Amino acid sequence: MKFLEYTPLDRLNDFLSHVNFGERTIKGCLEAYSCKHTGTDKKLSISLEHEILDYLGRSSDTDSSSPADYLLSRSSRKTLIYLVLTLYHMYPDYDFSSMRAHQFFTEESWDSFKQIFDTYMFEASKEWVETNGGNSLLEALYKALDEVVRLPECEIYSYNPDCHVDPFLEKGSIWSFNFFFYNRKLKCVVSFRFCCVSNLVADGFLADDACYNDDGEIFDDMDM
């Protein structure tokens, strides 16, 4: 896997690096990677393949709706390995095999992504229009992703690990989402993580209570 620099993503990353709303800040980051093996990728791919096959062998659930059923296809396992390799390159010091990262990916649609984005990025979207005018933040995101990975050809995945073993989760996190847009033909994947962080916790005014997104009270004062 190799990190790829794309100008269409830079403008969005500049805006999403720190959208401050007083007591909370919304952050986001888009990163593109080629799926060509580099360094230790091949060795890690073999290890991940064995790990997934071992998981399938131990799974007693043969129902067609089982998450394990998706992994029976070699092409599906290959896709999943690319996604986990992307995680390794994003966080090289984190051992994703110890938390069995492959179990936390879920296939999504653009509509399911859009629903989450519209709900949680509502304030950031208003700020984008006020700052940049023209197209909405979602439209700008769609255009950028389409330029990089041809969005209509992409498979979309969300990554939702347990919050206590989530390397994406920042101190004071209120909510956090991680999506991956994978184009099989281009052999390219774009990760998009976005979150909301309590400035009161980050600045030390409140104690950090892990997994704020499970605490409904934190949303009471948010304009959703």
PDB file of C-alpha atoms in Angstrom:
ATOM      1  CA  MET A   1       0.000   0.000   0.000  1.00  0.00           C
ATOM      2  CA  LYS A   2       1.251   3.444  -0.868  1.00  0.00           C
ATOM      3  CA  PHE A   3      -0.076   6.810   0.257  1.00  0.00           C
ATOM      4  CA  LEU A   4      -1.221   8.899  -2.706  1.00  0.00           C
ATOM      5  CA  GLU A   5      -1.399  12.668  -2.812  1.00  0.00           C
ATOM      6  CA  TYR A   6      -4.449  14.125  -4.531  1.00  0.00           C
ATOM      7  CA  THR A   7      -5.202  17.838  -4.813  1.00  0.00           C
ATOM      8  CA  PRO A   8      -9.019  17.287  -4.792  1.00  0.00           C
ATOM      9  CA  LEU A   9      -8.718  15.903  -1.265  1.00  0.00           C
ATOM     10  CA  ASP A  10      -6.426  18.658   0.024  1.00  0.00           C
ATOM     11  CA  ARG A  11      -9.064  21.410   0.011  1.00  0.00           C
ATOM     12  CA  LEU A  12     -11.483  19.255   1.997  1.00  0.00           C
ATOM     13  CA  ASN A  13      -8.774  18.218   4.442  1.00  0.00           C
ATOM     14  CA  ASP A  14      -7.792  21.848   5.001  1.00  0.00           C
ATOM     15  CA  PHE A  15     -11.379  22.711   5.902  1.00  0.00           C
ATOM     16  CA  LEU A  16     -12.035  19.604   7.988  1.00  0.00           C
ATOM     17  CA  SER A  17      -8.790  19.800   9.952  1.00  0.00           C
ATOM     18  CA  HIS A  18     -10.417  21.895  12.673  1.00  0.00           C
ATOM     19  CA  VAL A  19     -14.039  23.150  12.484  1.00  0.00           C
ATOM     20  CA  ASN A  20     -14.508  24.748  15.897  1.00  0.00           C
ATOM     21  CA  PHE A  21     -17.966  25.301  17.399  1.00  0.00           C
ATOM     22  CA  GLY A  22     -16.955  26.525  20.834  1.00  0.00           C
ATOM     23  CA  GLU A  23     -17.476  23.587  23.174  1.00  0.00           C
ATOM     24  CA  ARG A  24     -16.873  21.040  20.441  1.00  0.00           C
ATOM     25  CA  THR A  25     -14.802  20.621  17.294  1.00  0.00           C
ATOM     26  CA  ILE A  26     -15.569  18.592  14.192  1.00  0.00           C
ATOM     27  CA  LYS A  27     -12.598  17.035  12.431  1.00  0.00           C
ATOM     28  CA  GLY A  28     -12.215  15.000   9.276  1.00  0.00           C
ATOM     29  CA  CYS A  29      -9.485  13.527   7.104  1.00  0.00           C
ATOM     30  CA  LEU A  30      -9.387  11.869   3.682  1.00  0.00           C
ATOM     31  CA  GLU A  31      -6.452   9.686   2.665  1.00  0.00           C
ATOM     32  CA  ALA A  32      -5.902   7.792  -0.588  1.00  0.00           C
ATOM     33  CA  TYR A  33      -3.823   4.618  -0.949  1.00  0.00           C
ATOM     34  CA  SER A  34      -2.883   2.386  -3.843  1.00  0.00           C
ATOM     35  CA  CYS A  35      -3.383  -1.331  -3.239  1.00  0.00           C
ATOM     36  CA  LYS A  36       0.020  -2.261  -4.632  1.00  0.00           C
ATOM     37  CA  HIS A  37       2.045  -4.137  -2.036  1.00  0.00           C
ATOM     38  CA  THR A  38       5.049  -2.376  -0.572  1.00  0.00           C
ATOM     39  CA  GLY A  39       7.483  -3.299   2.188  1.00  0.00           C
ATOM     40  CA  THR A  40       6.006  -5.948   4.472  1.00  0.00           C
ATOM     41  CA  ASP A  41       2.527  -5.849   2.871  1.00  0.00           C
ATOM     42  CA  LYS A  42       2.861  -9.254   1.209  1.00  0.00           C
ATOM     43  CA  LYS A  43       3.911 -10.981   4.434  1.00  0.00           C
ATOM     44  CA  LEU A  44       1.142  -9.227   6.336  1.00  0.00           C
ATOM     45  CA  SER A  45      -1.398 -10.156   3.646  1.00  0.00           C
ATOM     46  CA  ILE A  46      -0.548 -13.845   4.038  1.00  0.00           C
ATOM     47  CA  SER A  47      -0.871 -13.547   7.810  1.00  0.00           C
ATOM     48  CA  LEU A  48      -4.259 -11.824   7.489  1.00  0.00           C
ATOM     49  CA  GLU A  49      -5.458 -14.472   5.020  1.00  0.00           C
ATOM     50  CA  HIS A  50      -4.582 -17.220   7.518  1.00  0.00           C
ATOM     51  CA  GLU A  51      -6.258 -15.272  10.296  1.00  0.00           C
ATOM     52  CA  ILE A  52      -9.488 -14.909   8.308  1.00  0.00           C
ATOM     53  CA  LEU A  53      -9.474 -18.574   7.233  1.00  0.00           C
ATOM     54  CA  ASP A  54      -8.947 -19.576  10.849  1.00  0.00           C
ATOM     55  CA  TYR A  55     -11.898 -17.383  11.803  1.00  0.00           C
ATOM     56  CA  LEU A  56     -14.034 -19.093   9.143  1.00  0.00           C
ATOM     57  CA  GLY A  57     -12.946 -22.522  10.332  1.00  0.00           C
ATOM     58  CA  ARG A  58     -13.963 -21.753  13.890  1.00  0.00           C
ATOM     59  CA  SER A  59     -17.265 -20.166  12.934  1.00  0.00           C
ATOM     60  CA  SER A  60     -20.169 -22.507  13.604  1.00  0.00           C
ATOM     61  CA  ASP A  61     -22.711 -20.127  12.061  1.00  0.00           C
ATOM     62  CA  THR A  62     -23.437 -21.231   8.487  1.00  0.00           C
ATOM     63  CA  ASP A  63     -26.531 -19.076   7.989  1.00  0.00           C
ATOM     64  CA  SER A  64     -26.441 -17.060   4.734  1.00  0.00           C
ATOM     65  CA  SER A  65     -26.750 -13.812   6.688  1.00  0.00           C
ATOM     66  CA  SER A  66     -23.696 -14.588   8.805  1.00  0.00           C
ATOM     67  CA  PRO A  67     -20.820 -12.077   8.568  1.00  0.00           C
ATOM     68  CA  ALA A  68     -18.575 -15.093   8.037  1.00  0.00           C
ATOM     69  CA  ASP A  69     -20.446 -16.025   4.858  1.00  0.00           C
ATOM     70  CA  TYR A  70     -19.172 -12.886   3.144  1.00  0.00           C
ATOM     71  CA  LEU A  71     -15.602 -14.078   3.715  1.00  0.00           C
ATOM     72  CA  LEU A  72     -16.113 -17.375   1.878  1.00  0.00           C
ATOM     73  CA  SER A  73     -15.339 -15.615  -1.415  1.00  0.00           C
ATOM     74  CA  ARG A  74     -11.620 -15.177  -2.102  1.00  0.00           C
ATOM     75  CA  SER A  75     -12.244 -11.809  -3.777  1.00  0.00           C
ATOM     76  CA  SER A  76     -14.099 -10.636  -0.670  1.00  0.00           C
ATOM     77  CA  ARG A  77     -11.254 -11.749   1.566  1.00  0.00           C
ATOM     78  CA  LYS A  78      -8.805  -9.924  -0.719  1.00  0.00           C
ATOM     79  CA  THR A  79     -10.855  -6.734  -0.430  1.00  0.00           C
ATOM     80  CA  LEU A  80     -10.950  -7.071   3.336  1.00  0.00           C
ATOM     81  CA  ILE A  81      -7.189  -7.593   3.454  1.00  0.00           C
ATOM     82  CA  TYR A  82      -6.676  -4.376   1.472  1.00  0.00           C
ATOM     83  CA  LEU A  83      -8.861  -2.513   3.959  1.00  0.00           C
ATOM     84  CA  VAL A  84      -6.966  -3.869   6.949  1.00  0.00           C
ATOM     85  CA  LEU A  85      -3.655  -3.074   5.244  1.00  0.00           C
ATOM     86  CA  THR A  86      -4.920   0.481   4.816  1.00  0.00           C
ATOM     87  CA  LEU A  87      -5.493   0.612   8.580  1.00  0.00           C
ATOM     88  CA  TYR A  88      -1.941  -0.592   9.179  1.00  0.00           C
ATOM     89  CA  HIS A  89      -0.540   2.173   6.981  1.00  0.00           C
ATOM     90  CA  MET A  90      -2.713   4.802   8.639  1.00  0.00           C
ATOM     91  CA  TYR A  91      -1.621   3.638  12.105  1.00  0.00           C
ATOM     92  CA  PRO A  92       1.688   1.757  11.675  1.00  0.00           C
ATOM     93  CA  ASP A  93       2.244   1.413  15.425  1.00  0.00           C
ATOM     94  CA  TYR A  94      -1.127  -0.242  16.072  1.00  0.00           C
ATOM     95  CA  ASP A  95      -1.570  -4.032  16.032  1.00  0.00           C
ATOM     96  CA  PHE A  96      -4.887  -4.562  14.291  1.00  0.00           C
ATOM     97  CA  SER A  97      -4.476  -8.345  14.223  1.00  0.00           C
ATOM     98  CA  SER A  98      -4.795  -8.465  18.010  1.00  0.00           C
ATOM     99  CA  MET A  99      -8.302  -7.007  17.756  1.00  0.00           C
ATOM    100  CA  ARG A 100      -9.272  -8.996  14.643  1.00  0.00           C
ATOM    101  CA  ALA A 101     -10.053  -5.906  12.592  1.00  0.00           C
ATOM    102  CA  HIS A 102     -11.671  -7.931   9.801  1.00  0.00           C
ATOM    103  CA  GLN A 103     -14.691  -8.568  12.039  1.00  0.00           C
ATOM    104  CA  PHE A 104     -15.570  -4.867  12.289  1.00  0.00           C
ATOM    105  CA  PHE A 105     -16.057  -3.952   8.614  1.00  0.00           C
ATOM    106  CA  THR A 106     -19.583  -3.572   7.244  1.00  0.00           C
ATOM    107  CA  GLU A 107     -20.522  -3.047   3.612  1.00  0.00           C
ATOM    108  CA  GLU A 108     -22.478   0.162   3.096  1.00  0.00           C
ATOM    109  CA  SER A 109     -24.234   2.051   0.299  1.00  0.00           C
ATOM    110  CA  TRP A 110     -23.863   5.676  -0.723  1.00  0.00           C
ATOM    111  CA  ASP A 111     -27.357   6.298   0.692  1.00  0.00           C
ATOM    112  CA  SER A 112     -26.450   4.879   4.113  1.00  0.00           C
ATOM    113  CA  PHE A 113     -23.247   6.932   4.140  1.00  0.00           C
ATOM    114  CA  LYS A 114     -25.142  10.061   3.054  1.00  0.00           C
ATOM    115  CA  GLN A 115     -27.687   9.619   5.852  1.00  0.00           C
ATOM    116  CA  ILE A 116     -24.928   9.480   8.480  1.00  0.00           C
ATOM    117  CA  PHE A 117     -23.028  12.357   6.895  1.00  0.00           C
ATOM    118  CA  ASP A 118     -26.104  14.603   6.634  1.00  0.00           C
ATOM    119  CA  THR A 119     -27.041  13.910  10.257  1.00  0.00           C
ATOM    120  CA  TYR A 120     -23.671  14.289  11.975  1.00  0.00           C
ATOM    121  CA  MET A 121     -21.966  16.788   9.657  1.00  0.00           C
ATOM    122  CA  PHE A 122     -24.911  19.195   9.502  1.00  0.00           C
ATOM    123  CA  GLU A 123     -23.121  22.010  11.336  1.00  0.00           C
ATOM    124  CA  ALA A 124     -19.890  21.515   9.422  1.00  0.00           C
ATOM    125  CA  SER A 125     -21.846  21.587   6.167  1.00  0.00           C
ATOM    126  CA  LYS A 126     -23.383  24.954   7.067  1.00  0.00           C
ATOM    127  CA  GLU A 127     -19.930  26.291   7.923  1.00  0.00           C
ATOM    128  CA  TRP A 128     -18.589  25.041   4.576  1.00  0.00           C
ATOM    129  CA  VAL A 129     -21.254  26.929   2.607  1.00  0.00           C
ATOM    130  CA  GLU A 130     -20.715  30.096   4.653  1.00  0.00           C
ATOM    131  CA  THR A 131     -16.951  29.884   4.116  1.00  0.00           C
ATOM    132  CA  ASN A 132     -16.745  28.639   0.538  1.00  0.00           C
ATOM    133  CA  GLY A 133     -20.170  29.277  -0.989  1.00  0.00           C
ATOM    134  CA  GLY A 134     -21.259  27.300  -4.046  1.00  0.00           C
ATOM    135  CA  ASN A 135     -21.762  23.562  -3.691  1.00  0.00           C
ATOM    136  CA  SER A 136     -22.569  21.860  -0.405  1.00  0.00           C
ATOM    137  CA  LEU A 137     -19.917  19.994   1.567  1.00  0.00           C
ATOM    138  CA  LEU A 138     -21.433  16.659   0.520  1.00  0.00           C
ATOM    139  CA  GLU A 139     -21.375  17.687  -3.138  1.00  0.00           C
ATOM    140  CA  ALA A 140     -17.741  18.772  -2.822  1.00  0.00           C
ATOM    141  CA  LEU A 141     -16.921  15.463  -1.125  1.00  0.00           C
ATOM    142  CA  TYR A 142     -18.697  13.461  -3.837  1.00  0.00           C
ATOM    143  CA  LYS A 143     -16.834  15.330  -6.576  1.00  0.00           C
ATOM    144  CA  ALA A 144     -13.449  14.825  -4.884  1.00  0.00           C
ATOM    145  CA  LEU A 145     -14.047  11.114  -4.292  1.00  0.00           C
ATOM    146  CA  ASP A 146     -15.274  10.685  -7.845  1.00  0.00           C
ATOM    147  CA  GLU A 147     -12.098  12.278  -9.216  1.00  0.00           C
ATOM    148  CA  VAL A 148      -9.897   9.987  -7.145  1.00  0.00           C
ATOM    149  CA  VAL A 149     -11.722   6.625  -7.102  1.00  0.00           C
ATOM    150  CA  ARG A 150     -14.684   6.959  -9.525  1.00  0.00           C
ATOM    151  CA  LEU A 151     -17.319   6.801  -6.826  1.00  0.00           C
ATOM    152  CA  PRO A 152     -20.076   4.969  -8.800  1.00  0.00           C
ATOM    153  CA  GLU A 153     -17.637   2.053  -9.237  1.00  0.00           C
ATOM    154  CA  CYS A 154     -16.701   1.944  -5.548  1.00  0.00           C
ATOM    155  CA  GLU A 155     -17.557  -0.474  -2.809  1.00  0.00           C
ATOM    156  CA  ILE A 156     -18.173   1.398   0.445  1.00  0.00           C
ATOM    157  CA  TYR A 157     -17.334   0.011   3.886  1.00  0.00           C
ATOM    158  CA  SER A 158     -17.660   1.326   7.409  1.00  0.00           C
ATOM    159  CA  TYR A 159     -15.263   0.368  10.190  1.00  0.00           C
ATOM    160  CA  ASN A 160     -16.858   0.173  13.630  1.00  0.00           C
ATOM    161  CA  PRO A 161     -14.618  -1.450  16.243  1.00  0.00           C
ATOM    162  CA  ASP A 162     -15.313  -1.503  19.937  1.00  0.00           C
ATOM    163  CA  CYS A 163     -14.585   1.991  21.211  1.00  0.00           C
ATOM    164  CA  HIS A 164     -12.032   0.731  23.744  1.00  0.00           C
ATOM    165  CA  VAL A 165      -9.798  -0.634  20.960  1.00  0.00           C
ATOM    166  CA  ASP A 166     -10.409   2.071  18.358  1.00  0.00           C
ATOM    167  CA  PRO A 167      -7.217   3.899  17.279  1.00  0.00           C
ATOM    168  CA  PHE A 168      -9.354   6.530  15.545  1.00  0.00           C
ATOM    169  CA  LEU A 169     -11.039   7.562  18.790  1.00  0.00           C
ATOM    170  CA  GLU A 170      -9.623  10.830  20.115  1.00  0.00           C
ATOM    171  CA  LYS A 171      -9.689  12.066  23.698  1.00  0.00           C
ATOM    172  CA  GLY A 172     -13.085  13.613  24.388  1.00  0.00           C
ATOM    173  CA  SER A 173     -14.665  12.012  21.334  1.00  0.00           C
ATOM    174  CA  ILE A 174     -18.440  12.526  21.154  1.00  0.00           C
ATOM    175  CA  TRP A 175     -18.932  10.523  17.981  1.00  0.00           C
ATOM    176  CA  SER A 176     -16.669   9.065  15.340  1.00  0.00           C
ATOM    177  CA  PHE A 177     -17.136   7.403  11.930  1.00  0.00           C
ATOM    178  CA  ASN A 178     -14.719   5.663   9.580  1.00  0.00           C
ATOM    179  CA  PHE A 179     -15.525   4.881   5.951  1.00  0.00           C
ATOM    180  CA  PHE A 180     -13.548   3.343   3.110  1.00  0.00           C
ATOM    181  CA  PHE A 181     -14.225   3.790  -0.602  1.00  0.00           C
ATOM    182  CA  TYR A 182     -12.601   0.988  -2.578  1.00  0.00           C
ATOM    183  CA  ASN A 183     -12.349   0.783  -6.369  1.00  0.00           C
ATOM    184  CA  ARG A 184     -11.470  -2.769  -7.316  1.00  0.00           C
ATOM    185  CA  LYS A 185     -10.514  -1.878 -10.920  1.00  0.00           C
ATOM    186  CA  LEU A 186      -8.267   1.029  -9.974  1.00  0.00           C
ATOM    187  CA  LYS A 187      -6.892  -0.889  -6.976  1.00  0.00           C
ATOM    188  CA  CYS A 188      -7.236   2.237  -4.913  1.00  0.00           C
ATOM    189  CA  VAL A 189      -8.920   2.984  -1.602  1.00  0.00           C
ATOM    190  CA  VAL A 190      -9.820   6.274   0.072  1.00  0.00           C
ATOM    191  CA  SER A 191     -10.363   6.389   3.820  1.00  0.00           C
ATOM    192  CA  PHE A 192     -12.584   9.051   5.349  1.00  0.00           C
ATOM    193  CA  ARG A 193     -12.726   9.466   9.095  1.00  0.00           C
ATOM    194  CA  PHE A 194     -14.696  12.233  10.753  1.00  0.00           C
ATOM    195  CA  CYS A 195     -15.458  12.878  14.382  1.00  0.00           C
ATOM    196  CA  CYS A 196     -16.700  15.385  16.932  1.00  0.00           C
ATOM    197  CA  VAL A 197     -14.545  16.113  19.975  1.00  0.00           C
ATOM    198  CA  SER A 198     -15.497  17.880  23.191  1.00  0.00           C
ATOM    199  CA  ASN A 199     -13.195  20.871  23.660  1.00  0.00           C
ATOM    200  CA  LEU A 200     -13.992  20.841  27.368  1.00  0.00           C
ATOM    201  CA  VAL A 201     -12.486  17.365  27.717  1.00  0.00           C
ATOM    202  CA  ALA A 202      -9.629  18.027  25.312  1.00  0.00           C
ATOM    203  CA  ASP A 203      -8.681  21.154  27.246  1.00  0.00           C
ATOM    204  CA  GLY A 204      -8.922  19.334  30.581  1.00  0.00           C
ATOM    205  CA  PHE A 205     -12.050  21.049  31.952  1.00  0.00           C
ATOM    206  CA  LEU A 206     -13.959  17.741  32.155  1.00  0.00           C
ATOM    207  CA  ALA A 207     -12.850  14.183  32.817  1.00  0.00           C
ATOM    208  CA  ASP A 208     -12.542  12.002  29.750  1.00  0.00           C
ATOM    209  CA  ASP A 209     -15.357   9.451  29.666  1.00  0.00           C
ATOM    210  CA  ALA A 210     -14.639   6.936  26.931  1.00  0.00           C
ATOM    211  CA  CYS A 211     -17.270   6.289  24.282  1.00  0.00           C
ATOM    212  CA  TYR A 212     -19.206   9.535  24.579  1.00  0.00           C
ATOM    213  CA  ASN A 213     -21.297   8.438  21.634  1.00  0.00           C
ATOM    214  CA  ASP A 214     -23.081   6.032  23.990  1.00  0.00           C
ATOM    215  CA  ASP A 215     -24.054   8.894  26.299  1.00  0.00           C
ATOM    216  CA  GLY A 216     -27.214  10.591  25.075  1.00  0.00           C
ATOM    217  CA  GLU A 217     -26.716  13.614  27.335  1.00  0.00           C
ATOM    218  CA  ILE A 218     -23.843  14.902  25.239  1.00  0.00           C
ATOM    219  CA  PHE A 219     -26.207  15.432  22.324  1.00  0.00           C
ATOM    220  CA  ASP A 220     -28.756  17.505  24.250  1.00  0.00           C
ATOM    221  CA  ASP A 221     -27.170  20.829  23.345  1.00  0.00           C
ATOM    222  CA  MET A 222     -26.253  19.897  19.789  1.00  0.00           C
ATOM    223  CA  ASP A 223     -28.115  21.357  16.836  1.00  0.00           C
ATOM    224  CA  MET A 224     -28.789  18.167  14.865  1.00  0.00           C
TER     225      MET A 224
END
